[in-house]
C-alpha cells in the first residue's frame, strides 16, 4: 500500500510540475501583476496543519475568490503536514492564478511556513515575512518507507520546489537547500537571498506592499466541517478514538447502558473515518483490530494479560496508522509520544483496577446457590409431593 501511495503522490506531482514548468517560462525576477483588476481580496487564516480539512478550506476560498474576482491572501503559521493535501492546496492556488488573479502569502512575526507550508508559500505570487518568522525546513518523511521509496518521494518534492521557485522568481538554490538538506531560513535571511519577496511587520504593511491597501479585504473563515476534518486527520487522535471505543465496549459488557454502547460505536466509527481520511496503513488498522480482540477476550480470561497486551498493541497500531504515509514533517513528535504513553499507562491502570473488582465480585458467595442446602435439615411449609412444587425452609429463623 505504501509504495502505491508514493507512486500516486508522485503522479500528482508530475502533473503539477508540468503545469508549473509552462508558467515558469514567463517568470521574471519581479513577479508581474496578474491581468485581472481584482474587486478585493479574500483572506485565509492558515494557522492550521496541512491536512484534509486545510485542503478543503483553501479550495473553498479559492473557488470563492474566482467567483467574486478577488485575489487570495494567505496569512500563514503552519508546522506542515500531509504531502498529498499540500499538493491539493497548491492546485487550488494555481487555479486562482490561472484566472488572472494573484495569491499572496504573509508569514507574520514569529510565525512559520514550515515543511509542507513552505511549498504552499512558494506557490504564491509574492511572499512577505515578519521578524523572527521561519520558512522551511522542507524535506518530506515517510514513516517506515524503505530508502528507495523515501528517495523517490524526496526527488519529486525537490523537483516541485524548484518548479515553484522558478515559476514565481524565487531563489532556486535556497529552495533546493530547504527540500534536500532540511534547511530553514529566518524571514530576514530569506528576504536577503531572494527566497521570499520581502519583509513586512504587520498585515497592513503587507497589504500595502502587494497593492491591496485600497481594496476590500474580506476574511474567509474556515468552516466547522473543515475543522472537523482537520481534527480527524491526526493519526494519534484516530488511534486513541479507536482504543477509547474498544474500552467503552468492554465496560459496556460489565455494565450495560445505552450511553456506553453509543459512545463505543461513535468513537470507533470516528477513529476509522479519520484513518480513511489520511489513507492510513492497513498494517496499523489490522493491529488495532487484533488489539480489540485481545481486550474483549480479557472479559472471559480475567487475569489482565490480554488487556495489557491489547493496549500495547493498540498504541503500536496507532503509531503505525501513519506507516508509509507521506508527511512533511513527521506527524510524531514529543507531544504525540507523551500523549500515547500517558494514555497507555492510564488504560493499563484502569484495566488492572477492573480486574481486581472482577476477582472480588467472583469471590463473593452467590445469593441463590442450591448446593448450599444439600444434606441440611429444614421444615416443610407445604406438602412435599413427588413431581410437584413445594416449599421447605432450610436455615430460616422460623
PDB file of C-alpha atoms in Angstrom, residues 12-278:
ATOM      1  CA  UNK A  12       0.065  14.046  -8.953  1.00  0.00           C
ATOM      2  CA  UNK A  13       3.369  15.863  -8.528  1.00  0.00           C
ATOM      3  CA  UNK A  14       4.295  15.081 -12.132  1.00  0.00           C
ATOM      4  CA  UNK A  15       1.114  16.719 -13.426  1.00  0.00           C
ATOM      5  CA  UNK A  16       1.684  19.708 -11.167  1.00  0.00           C
ATOM      6  CA  UNK A  17       5.302  20.034 -12.263  1.00  0.00           C
ATOM      7  CA  UNK A  18       4.225  20.042 -15.908  1.00  0.00           C
ATOM      8  CA  UNK A  19       1.820  22.902 -15.298  1.00  0.00           C
ATOM      9  CA  UNK A  20       4.392  24.855 -13.304  1.00  0.00           C
ATOM     10  CA  UNK A  21       7.062  24.354 -15.946  1.00  0.00           C
ATOM     11  CA  UNK A  22       4.823  26.019 -18.535  1.00  0.00           C
ATOM     12  CA  UNK A  23       4.203  29.012 -16.269  1.00  0.00           C
ATOM     13  CA  UNK A  24       7.887  29.204 -15.311  1.00  0.00           C
ATOM     14  CA  UNK A  25       8.803  30.062 -18.872  1.00  0.00           C
ATOM     15  CA  UNK A  26       7.293  33.527 -18.441  1.00  0.00           C
ATOM     16  CA  UNK A  27       8.582  34.158 -14.905  1.00  0.00           C
ATOM     17  CA  UNK A  28      10.884  37.076 -14.202  1.00  0.00           C
ATOM     18  CA  UNK A  29      12.802  38.250 -11.175  1.00  0.00           C
ATOM     19  CA  UNK A  30       9.886  40.560 -10.328  1.00  0.00           C
ATOM     20  CA  UNK A  31       6.503  38.849 -10.369  1.00  0.00           C
ATOM     21  CA  UNK A  32       4.229  40.726 -12.804  1.00  0.00           C
ATOM     22  CA  UNK A  33       0.846  41.944 -11.710  1.00  0.00           C
ATOM     23  CA  UNK A  34      -1.873  39.494 -12.904  1.00  0.00           C
ATOM     24  CA  UNK A  35      -4.064  40.658 -15.763  1.00  0.00           C
ATOM     25  CA  UNK A  36      -7.320  40.972 -13.846  1.00  0.00           C
ATOM     26  CA  UNK A  37      -8.253  44.012 -11.803  1.00  0.00           C
ATOM     27  CA  UNK A  38      -9.436  42.430  -8.532  1.00  0.00           C
ATOM     28  CA  UNK A  39     -12.601  43.567  -6.813  1.00  0.00           C
ATOM     29  CA  UNK A  40     -10.888  42.899  -3.495  1.00  0.00           C
ATOM     30  CA  UNK A  41      -9.167  40.086  -1.646  1.00  0.00           C
ATOM     31  CA  UNK A  42     -10.218  37.079   0.400  1.00  0.00           C
ATOM     32  CA  UNK A  43      -8.074  36.433   3.472  1.00  0.00           C
ATOM     33  CA  UNK A  44      -7.370  32.858   4.575  1.00  0.00           C
ATOM     34  CA  UNK A  45      -6.020  32.415   8.110  1.00  0.00           C
ATOM     35  CA  UNK A  46      -3.797  29.364   7.658  1.00  0.00           C
ATOM     36  CA  UNK A  47      -2.838  28.742  11.299  1.00  0.00           C
ATOM     37  CA  UNK A  48      -3.507  25.020  10.953  1.00  0.00           C
ATOM     38  CA  UNK A  49      -1.727  21.861   9.872  1.00  0.00           C
ATOM     39  CA  UNK A  50      -1.715  20.831   6.237  1.00  0.00           C
ATOM     40  CA  UNK A  51      -4.364  18.125   6.125  1.00  0.00           C
ATOM     41  CA  UNK A  52      -7.681  17.233   4.506  1.00  0.00           C
ATOM     42  CA  UNK A  53      -9.536  19.982   6.360  1.00  0.00           C
ATOM     43  CA  UNK A  54      -6.971  22.594   5.337  1.00  0.00           C
ATOM     44  CA  UNK A  55      -7.094  21.456   1.706  1.00  0.00           C
ATOM     45  CA  UNK A  56     -10.880  21.735   1.586  1.00  0.00           C
ATOM     46  CA  UNK A  57     -10.712  25.137   3.321  1.00  0.00           C
ATOM     47  CA  UNK A  58      -8.309  26.596   0.761  1.00  0.00           C
ATOM     48  CA  UNK A  59     -10.254  25.014  -2.102  1.00  0.00           C
ATOM     49  CA  UNK A  60     -13.453  26.699  -0.902  1.00  0.00           C
ATOM     50  CA  UNK A  61     -11.624  30.020  -0.544  1.00  0.00           C
ATOM     51  CA  UNK A  62     -10.049  29.677  -3.997  1.00  0.00           C
ATOM     52  CA  UNK A  63     -13.408  28.989  -5.636  1.00  0.00           C
ATOM     53  CA  UNK A  64     -14.964  31.930  -3.806  1.00  0.00           C
ATOM     54  CA  UNK A  65     -12.097  34.202  -4.914  1.00  0.00           C
ATOM     55  CA  UNK A  66     -12.517  33.159  -8.542  1.00  0.00           C
ATOM     56  CA  UNK A  67     -16.296  33.602  -8.419  1.00  0.00           C
ATOM     57  CA  UNK A  68     -16.003  37.108  -6.941  1.00  0.00           C
ATOM     58  CA  UNK A  69     -12.917  38.206  -8.942  1.00  0.00           C
ATOM     59  CA  UNK A  70     -10.777  38.659  -5.827  1.00  0.00           C
ATOM     60  CA  UNK A  71      -7.143  37.959  -5.016  1.00  0.00           C
ATOM     61  CA  UNK A  72      -6.356  35.332  -2.386  1.00  0.00           C
ATOM     62  CA  UNK A  73      -4.307  36.285   0.682  1.00  0.00           C
ATOM     63  CA  UNK A  74      -2.895  33.529   2.909  1.00  0.00           C
ATOM     64  CA  UNK A  75      -1.773  34.532   6.405  1.00  0.00           C
ATOM     65  CA  UNK A  76       0.363  31.522   7.280  1.00  0.00           C
ATOM     66  CA  UNK A  77       1.516  29.945  10.510  1.00  0.00           C
ATOM     67  CA  UNK A  78       1.727  26.200   9.938  1.00  0.00           C
ATOM     68  CA  UNK A  79       4.046  23.372  11.016  1.00  0.00           C
ATOM     69  CA  UNK A  80       3.314  21.440   7.790  1.00  0.00           C
ATOM     70  CA  UNK A  81       1.506  18.142   7.334  1.00  0.00           C
ATOM     71  CA  UNK A  82       0.419  15.693   4.645  1.00  0.00           C
ATOM     72  CA  UNK A  83       2.086  15.986   1.236  1.00  0.00           C
ATOM     73  CA  UNK A  84      -0.998  14.817  -0.661  1.00  0.00           C
ATOM     74  CA  UNK A  85      -3.074  17.619   0.851  1.00  0.00           C
ATOM     75  CA  UNK A  86      -0.225  20.077   0.226  1.00  0.00           C
ATOM     76  CA  UNK A  87      -0.434  19.265  -3.488  1.00  0.00           C
ATOM     77  CA  UNK A  88      -4.202  19.813  -3.405  1.00  0.00           C
ATOM     78  CA  UNK A  89      -3.709  23.244  -1.841  1.00  0.00           C
ATOM     79  CA  UNK A  90      -1.095  24.208  -4.448  1.00  0.00           C
ATOM     80  CA  UNK A  91      -3.507  23.116  -7.175  1.00  0.00           C
ATOM     81  CA  UNK A  92      -6.195  25.361  -5.655  1.00  0.00           C
ATOM     82  CA  UNK A  93      -3.891  28.389  -5.548  1.00  0.00           C
ATOM     83  CA  UNK A  94      -2.733  27.747  -9.099  1.00  0.00           C
ATOM     84  CA  UNK A  95      -6.354  27.667 -10.231  1.00  0.00           C
ATOM     85  CA  UNK A  96      -6.777  31.182  -8.825  1.00  0.00           C
ATOM     86  CA  UNK A  97      -3.673  32.306 -10.711  1.00  0.00           C
ATOM     87  CA  UNK A  98      -4.929  30.696 -13.912  1.00  0.00           C
ATOM     88  CA  UNK A  99      -7.897  33.099 -13.764  1.00  0.00           C
ATOM     89  CA  UNK A 100      -5.577  36.110 -13.831  1.00  0.00           C
ATOM     90  CA  UNK A 101      -5.798  36.699 -10.078  1.00  0.00           C
ATOM     91  CA  UNK A 102      -2.981  36.706  -7.545  1.00  0.00           C
ATOM     92  CA  UNK A 103      -2.176  34.612  -4.482  1.00  0.00           C
ATOM     93  CA  UNK A 104      -0.101  36.273  -1.766  1.00  0.00           C
ATOM     94  CA  UNK A 105       1.370  34.746   1.399  1.00  0.00           C
ATOM     95  CA  UNK A 106       2.165  36.640   4.590  1.00  0.00           C
ATOM     96  CA  UNK A 107       4.103  34.923   7.383  1.00  0.00           C
ATOM     97  CA  UNK A 108       3.617  37.213  10.422  1.00  0.00           C
ATOM     98  CA  UNK A 109       6.338  37.902  13.003  1.00  0.00           C
ATOM     99  CA  UNK A 110       7.306  34.742  14.949  1.00  0.00           C
ATOM    100  CA  UNK A 111       5.168  32.569  12.638  1.00  0.00           C
ATOM    101  CA  UNK A 112       6.151  29.576  10.495  1.00  0.00           C
ATOM    102  CA  UNK A 113       5.875  28.457   6.896  1.00  0.00           C
ATOM    103  CA  UNK A 114       7.389  25.115   7.833  1.00  0.00           C
ATOM    104  CA  UNK A 115       7.686  21.876   5.893  1.00  0.00           C
ATOM    105  CA  UNK A 116       4.633  21.428   3.643  1.00  0.00           C
ATOM    106  CA  UNK A 117       3.761  25.064   4.332  1.00  0.00           C
ATOM    107  CA  UNK A 118       6.946  26.220   2.599  1.00  0.00           C
ATOM    108  CA  UNK A 119       5.832  24.613  -0.674  1.00  0.00           C
ATOM    109  CA  UNK A 120       2.453  26.334  -0.442  1.00  0.00           C
ATOM    110  CA  UNK A 121       4.164  29.662   0.229  1.00  0.00           C
ATOM    111  CA  UNK A 122       6.423  29.306  -2.814  1.00  0.00           C
ATOM    112  CA  UNK A 123       3.331  28.702  -4.948  1.00  0.00           C
ATOM    113  CA  UNK A 124       2.342  32.337  -4.234  1.00  0.00           C
ATOM    114  CA  UNK A 125       2.910  35.355  -6.471  1.00  0.00           C
ATOM    115  CA  UNK A 126       4.630  37.105  -3.558  1.00  0.00           C
ATOM    116  CA  UNK A 127       5.758  36.144  -0.043  1.00  0.00           C
ATOM    117  CA  UNK A 128       6.376  38.589   2.793  1.00  0.00           C
ATOM    118  CA  UNK A 129       7.679  37.567   6.215  1.00  0.00           C
ATOM    119  CA  UNK A 130       7.888  39.268   9.592  1.00  0.00           C
ATOM    120  CA  UNK A 131      10.715  39.393  12.110  1.00  0.00           C
ATOM    121  CA  UNK A 132      11.524  36.067  13.815  1.00  0.00           C
ATOM    122  CA  UNK A 133       9.452  34.165  11.254  1.00  0.00           C
ATOM    123  CA  UNK A 134      10.788  30.987   9.632  1.00  0.00           C
ATOM    124  CA  UNK A 135      10.363  29.265   6.277  1.00  0.00           C
ATOM    125  CA  UNK A 136      11.343  25.585   5.942  1.00  0.00           C
ATOM    126  CA  UNK A 137      12.728  23.007   6.576  1.00  0.00           C
ATOM    127  CA  UNK A 138      11.059  21.135   3.739  1.00  0.00           C
ATOM    128  CA  UNK A 139      12.367  17.558   3.468  1.00  0.00           C
ATOM    129  CA  UNK A 140       9.481  15.039   3.290  1.00  0.00           C
ATOM    130  CA  UNK A 141       9.228  11.963   5.535  1.00  0.00           C
ATOM    131  CA  UNK A 142       7.732   8.518   5.050  1.00  0.00           C
ATOM    132  CA  UNK A 143       7.417   6.565   8.303  1.00  0.00           C
ATOM    133  CA  UNK A 144       8.544   3.009   7.622  1.00  0.00           C
ATOM    134  CA  UNK A 145       9.419   3.684   3.985  1.00  0.00           C
ATOM    135  CA  UNK A 146      12.390   1.851   2.501  1.00  0.00           C
ATOM    136  CA  UNK A 147      15.354   4.006   1.344  1.00  0.00           C
ATOM    137  CA  UNK A 148      14.473   3.837  -2.349  1.00  0.00           C
ATOM    138  CA  UNK A 149      10.879   4.822  -1.647  1.00  0.00           C
ATOM    139  CA  UNK A 150      11.949   7.742   0.556  1.00  0.00           C
ATOM    140  CA  UNK A 151      14.435   8.913  -2.077  1.00  0.00           C
ATOM    141  CA  UNK A 152      11.749   8.615  -4.755  1.00  0.00           C
ATOM    142  CA  UNK A 153       9.407  10.992  -2.915  1.00  0.00           C
ATOM    143  CA  UNK A 154      12.223  13.360  -1.896  1.00  0.00           C
ATOM    144  CA  UNK A 155      13.381  13.692  -5.513  1.00  0.00           C
ATOM    145  CA  UNK A 156       9.890  14.632  -6.638  1.00  0.00           C
ATOM    146  CA  UNK A 157       9.489  17.049  -3.724  1.00  0.00           C
ATOM    147  CA  UNK A 158      12.765  18.740  -4.671  1.00  0.00           C
ATOM    148  CA  UNK A 159      11.670  18.997  -8.302  1.00  0.00           C
ATOM    149  CA  UNK A 160       8.373  20.518  -7.177  1.00  0.00           C
ATOM    150  CA  UNK A 161      10.197  23.064  -5.023  1.00  0.00           C
ATOM    151  CA  UNK A 162      12.448  24.010  -7.950  1.00  0.00           C
ATOM    152  CA  UNK A 163       9.486  24.464 -10.287  1.00  0.00           C
ATOM    153  CA  UNK A 164       7.642  26.619  -7.757  1.00  0.00           C
ATOM    154  CA  UNK A 165      10.688  28.825  -7.229  1.00  0.00           C
ATOM    155  CA  UNK A 166      11.285  29.189 -10.964  1.00  0.00           C
ATOM    156  CA  UNK A 167       7.626  29.916 -11.709  1.00  0.00           C
ATOM    157  CA  UNK A 168       7.478  32.787  -9.224  1.00  0.00           C
ATOM    158  CA  UNK A 169      11.006  34.183  -9.353  1.00  0.00           C
ATOM    159  CA  UNK A 170      12.366  32.935  -6.026  1.00  0.00           C
ATOM    160  CA  UNK A 171      15.907  31.767  -5.213  1.00  0.00           C
ATOM    161  CA  UNK A 172      16.108  28.258  -6.685  1.00  0.00           C
ATOM    162  CA  UNK A 173      19.317  27.293  -4.868  1.00  0.00           C
ATOM    163  CA  UNK A 174      17.827  28.150  -1.481  1.00  0.00           C
ATOM    164  CA  UNK A 175      14.629  26.298  -2.373  1.00  0.00           C
ATOM    165  CA  UNK A 176      16.645  23.172  -3.201  1.00  0.00           C
ATOM    166  CA  UNK A 177      18.526  23.537   0.082  1.00  0.00           C
ATOM    167  CA  UNK A 178      15.244  23.506   2.011  1.00  0.00           C
ATOM    168  CA  UNK A 179      13.960  20.398   0.232  1.00  0.00           C
ATOM    169  CA  UNK A 180      17.159  18.348   0.054  1.00  0.00           C
ATOM    170  CA  UNK A 181      19.015  19.352   3.216  1.00  0.00           C
ATOM    171  CA  UNK A 182      16.084  20.148   5.521  1.00  0.00           C
ATOM    172  CA  UNK A 183      17.310  23.736   5.846  1.00  0.00           C
ATOM    173  CA  UNK A 184      15.228  26.521   7.381  1.00  0.00           C
ATOM    174  CA  UNK A 185      15.655  30.277   6.883  1.00  0.00           C
ATOM    175  CA  UNK A 186      14.595  33.185   9.040  1.00  0.00           C
ATOM    176  CA  UNK A 187      12.477  35.847   7.395  1.00  0.00           C
ATOM    177  CA  UNK A 188      15.387  38.266   7.119  1.00  0.00           C
ATOM    178  CA  UNK A 189      17.674  35.579   5.679  1.00  0.00           C
ATOM    179  CA  UNK A 190      15.053  34.506   3.160  1.00  0.00           C
ATOM    180  CA  UNK A 191      14.430  38.096   2.067  1.00  0.00           C
ATOM    181  CA  UNK A 192      18.159  38.830   1.757  1.00  0.00           C
ATOM    182  CA  UNK A 193      18.764  35.917  -0.624  1.00  0.00           C
ATOM    183  CA  UNK A 194      15.581  36.318  -2.640  1.00  0.00           C
ATOM    184  CA  UNK A 195      13.837  33.214  -1.343  1.00  0.00           C
ATOM    185  CA  UNK A 196      10.869  35.439  -0.469  1.00  0.00           C
ATOM    186  CA  UNK A 197       9.753  38.802  -1.828  1.00  0.00           C
ATOM    187  CA  UNK A 198      10.471  40.895   1.255  1.00  0.00           C
ATOM    188  CA  UNK A 199       9.725  41.762   4.871  1.00  0.00           C
ATOM    189  CA  UNK A 200       6.505  43.095   6.410  1.00  0.00           C
ATOM    190  CA  UNK A 201       5.832  43.556  10.119  1.00  0.00           C
ATOM    191  CA  UNK A 202       2.049  43.803  10.065  1.00  0.00           C
ATOM    192  CA  UNK A 203      -0.892  42.782   7.921  1.00  0.00           C
ATOM    193  CA  UNK A 204      -1.488  46.389   6.858  1.00  0.00           C
ATOM    194  CA  UNK A 205       2.169  46.753   5.893  1.00  0.00           C
ATOM    195  CA  UNK A 206       1.928  43.538   3.873  1.00  0.00           C
ATOM    196  CA  UNK A 207      -1.295  44.596   2.116  1.00  0.00           C
ATOM    197  CA  UNK A 208       0.288  47.904   1.171  1.00  0.00           C
ATOM    198  CA  UNK A 209       3.334  46.208  -0.332  1.00  0.00           C
ATOM    199  CA  UNK A 210       1.235  43.880  -2.506  1.00  0.00           C
ATOM    200  CA  UNK A 211      -1.027  46.722  -3.618  1.00  0.00           C
ATOM    201  CA  UNK A 212      -4.149  45.676  -1.730  1.00  0.00           C
ATOM    202  CA  UNK A 213      -4.356  48.503   0.797  1.00  0.00           C
ATOM    203  CA  UNK A 214      -7.033  50.299  -1.228  1.00  0.00           C
ATOM    204  CA  UNK A 215      -9.380  47.360  -1.831  1.00  0.00           C
ATOM    205  CA  UNK A 216     -11.797  45.482   0.465  1.00  0.00           C
ATOM    206  CA  UNK A 217     -10.142  42.564   2.265  1.00  0.00           C
ATOM    207  CA  UNK A 218     -12.687  40.020   3.500  1.00  0.00           C
ATOM    208  CA  UNK A 219     -11.747  37.264   5.973  1.00  0.00           C
ATOM    209  CA  UNK A 220     -12.753  33.791   4.764  1.00  0.00           C
ATOM    210  CA  UNK A 221     -13.386  31.721   7.892  1.00  0.00           C
ATOM    211  CA  UNK A 222     -12.684  28.012   7.999  1.00  0.00           C
ATOM    212  CA  UNK A 223     -15.995  26.097   8.024  1.00  0.00           C
ATOM    213  CA  UNK A 224     -16.782  23.881  11.004  1.00  0.00           C
ATOM    214  CA  UNK A 225     -16.805  20.850   8.704  1.00  0.00           C
ATOM    215  CA  UNK A 226     -13.206  21.527   7.657  1.00  0.00           C
ATOM    216  CA  UNK A 227     -12.150  21.929  11.287  1.00  0.00           C
ATOM    217  CA  UNK A 228     -13.727  18.538  11.948  1.00  0.00           C
ATOM    218  CA  UNK A 229     -11.785  17.017   9.024  1.00  0.00           C
ATOM    219  CA  UNK A 230      -8.557  18.515  10.370  1.00  0.00           C
ATOM    220  CA  UNK A 231      -9.239  17.079  13.818  1.00  0.00           C
ATOM    221  CA  UNK A 232      -9.717  13.598  12.374  1.00  0.00           C
ATOM    222  CA  UNK A 233      -6.637  13.897  10.142  1.00  0.00           C
ATOM    223  CA  UNK A 234      -4.329  13.272  13.111  1.00  0.00           C
ATOM    224  CA  UNK A 235      -3.275   9.585  13.350  1.00  0.00           C
ATOM    225  CA  UNK A 236      -2.806   9.927  17.110  1.00  0.00           C
ATOM    226  CA  UNK A 237      -6.404  11.090  17.513  1.00  0.00           C
ATOM    227  CA  UNK A 238      -7.681   8.314  15.238  1.00  0.00           C
ATOM    228  CA  UNK A 239      -5.872   5.557  17.115  1.00  0.00           C
ATOM    229  CA  UNK A 240      -6.888   6.856  20.536  1.00  0.00           C
ATOM    230  CA  UNK A 241     -10.509   7.159  19.419  1.00  0.00           C
ATOM    231  CA  UNK A 242     -10.490   3.508  18.378  1.00  0.00           C
ATOM    232  CA  UNK A 243      -8.870   2.479  21.685  1.00  0.00           C
ATOM    233  CA  UNK A 244     -11.347   4.512  23.746  1.00  0.00           C
ATOM    234  CA  UNK A 245     -14.211   2.996  21.780  1.00  0.00           C
ATOM    235  CA  UNK A 246     -12.909  -0.503  22.477  1.00  0.00           C
ATOM    236  CA  UNK A 247     -12.582   0.216  26.211  1.00  0.00           C
ATOM    237  CA  UNK A 248     -16.120   1.631  26.276  1.00  0.00           C
ATOM    238  CA  UNK A 249     -17.334  -1.529  24.537  1.00  0.00           C
ATOM    239  CA  UNK A 250     -15.692  -3.734  27.167  1.00  0.00           C
ATOM    240  CA  UNK A 251     -17.083  -1.632  30.021  1.00  0.00           C
ATOM    241  CA  UNK A 252     -20.500  -1.981  28.435  1.00  0.00           C
ATOM    242  CA  UNK A 253     -20.182  -5.767  28.768  1.00  0.00           C
ATOM    243  CA  UNK A 254     -19.711  -5.353  32.546  1.00  0.00           C
ATOM    244  CA  UNK A 255     -22.357  -2.675  32.993  1.00  0.00           C
ATOM    245  CA  UNK A 256     -24.792  -2.485  30.117  1.00  0.00           C
ATOM    246  CA  UNK A 257     -26.050   1.018  29.379  1.00  0.00           C
ATOM    247  CA  UNK A 258     -27.260   2.608  26.175  1.00  0.00           C
ATOM    248  CA  UNK A 259     -24.858   5.504  26.778  1.00  0.00           C
ATOM    249  CA  UNK A 260     -21.718   3.348  26.770  1.00  0.00           C
ATOM    250  CA  UNK A 261     -22.901   1.461  23.698  1.00  0.00           C
ATOM    251  CA  UNK A 262     -23.445   4.704  21.771  1.00  0.00           C
ATOM    252  CA  UNK A 263     -20.096   6.142  22.923  1.00  0.00           C
ATOM    253  CA  UNK A 264     -18.260   2.987  21.841  1.00  0.00           C
ATOM    254  CA  UNK A 265     -19.823   2.961  18.374  1.00  0.00           C
ATOM    255  CA  UNK A 266     -19.247   6.703  17.816  1.00  0.00           C
ATOM    256  CA  UNK A 267     -15.595   6.664  18.884  1.00  0.00           C
ATOM    257  CA  UNK A 268     -14.721   3.561  16.867  1.00  0.00           C
ATOM    258  CA  UNK A 269     -16.508   4.930  13.796  1.00  0.00           C
ATOM    259  CA  UNK A 270     -14.753   8.312  14.073  1.00  0.00           C
ATOM    260  CA  UNK A 271     -11.384   6.609  14.520  1.00  0.00           C
ATOM    261  CA  UNK A 272     -11.764   4.526  11.380  1.00  0.00           C
ATOM    262  CA  UNK A 273     -13.174   7.518   9.465  1.00  0.00           C
ATOM    263  CA  UNK A 274     -10.054   9.511  10.346  1.00  0.00           C
ATOM    264  CA  UNK A 275      -7.850   6.592   9.321  1.00  0.00           C
ATOM    265  CA  UNK A 276      -9.602   6.553   5.952  1.00  0.00           C
ATOM    266  CA  UNK A 277      -9.138  10.323   5.531  1.00  0.00           C
ATOM    267  CA  UNK A 278      -5.349  10.161   5.943  1.00  0.00           C
TER     268      UNK A 278
END
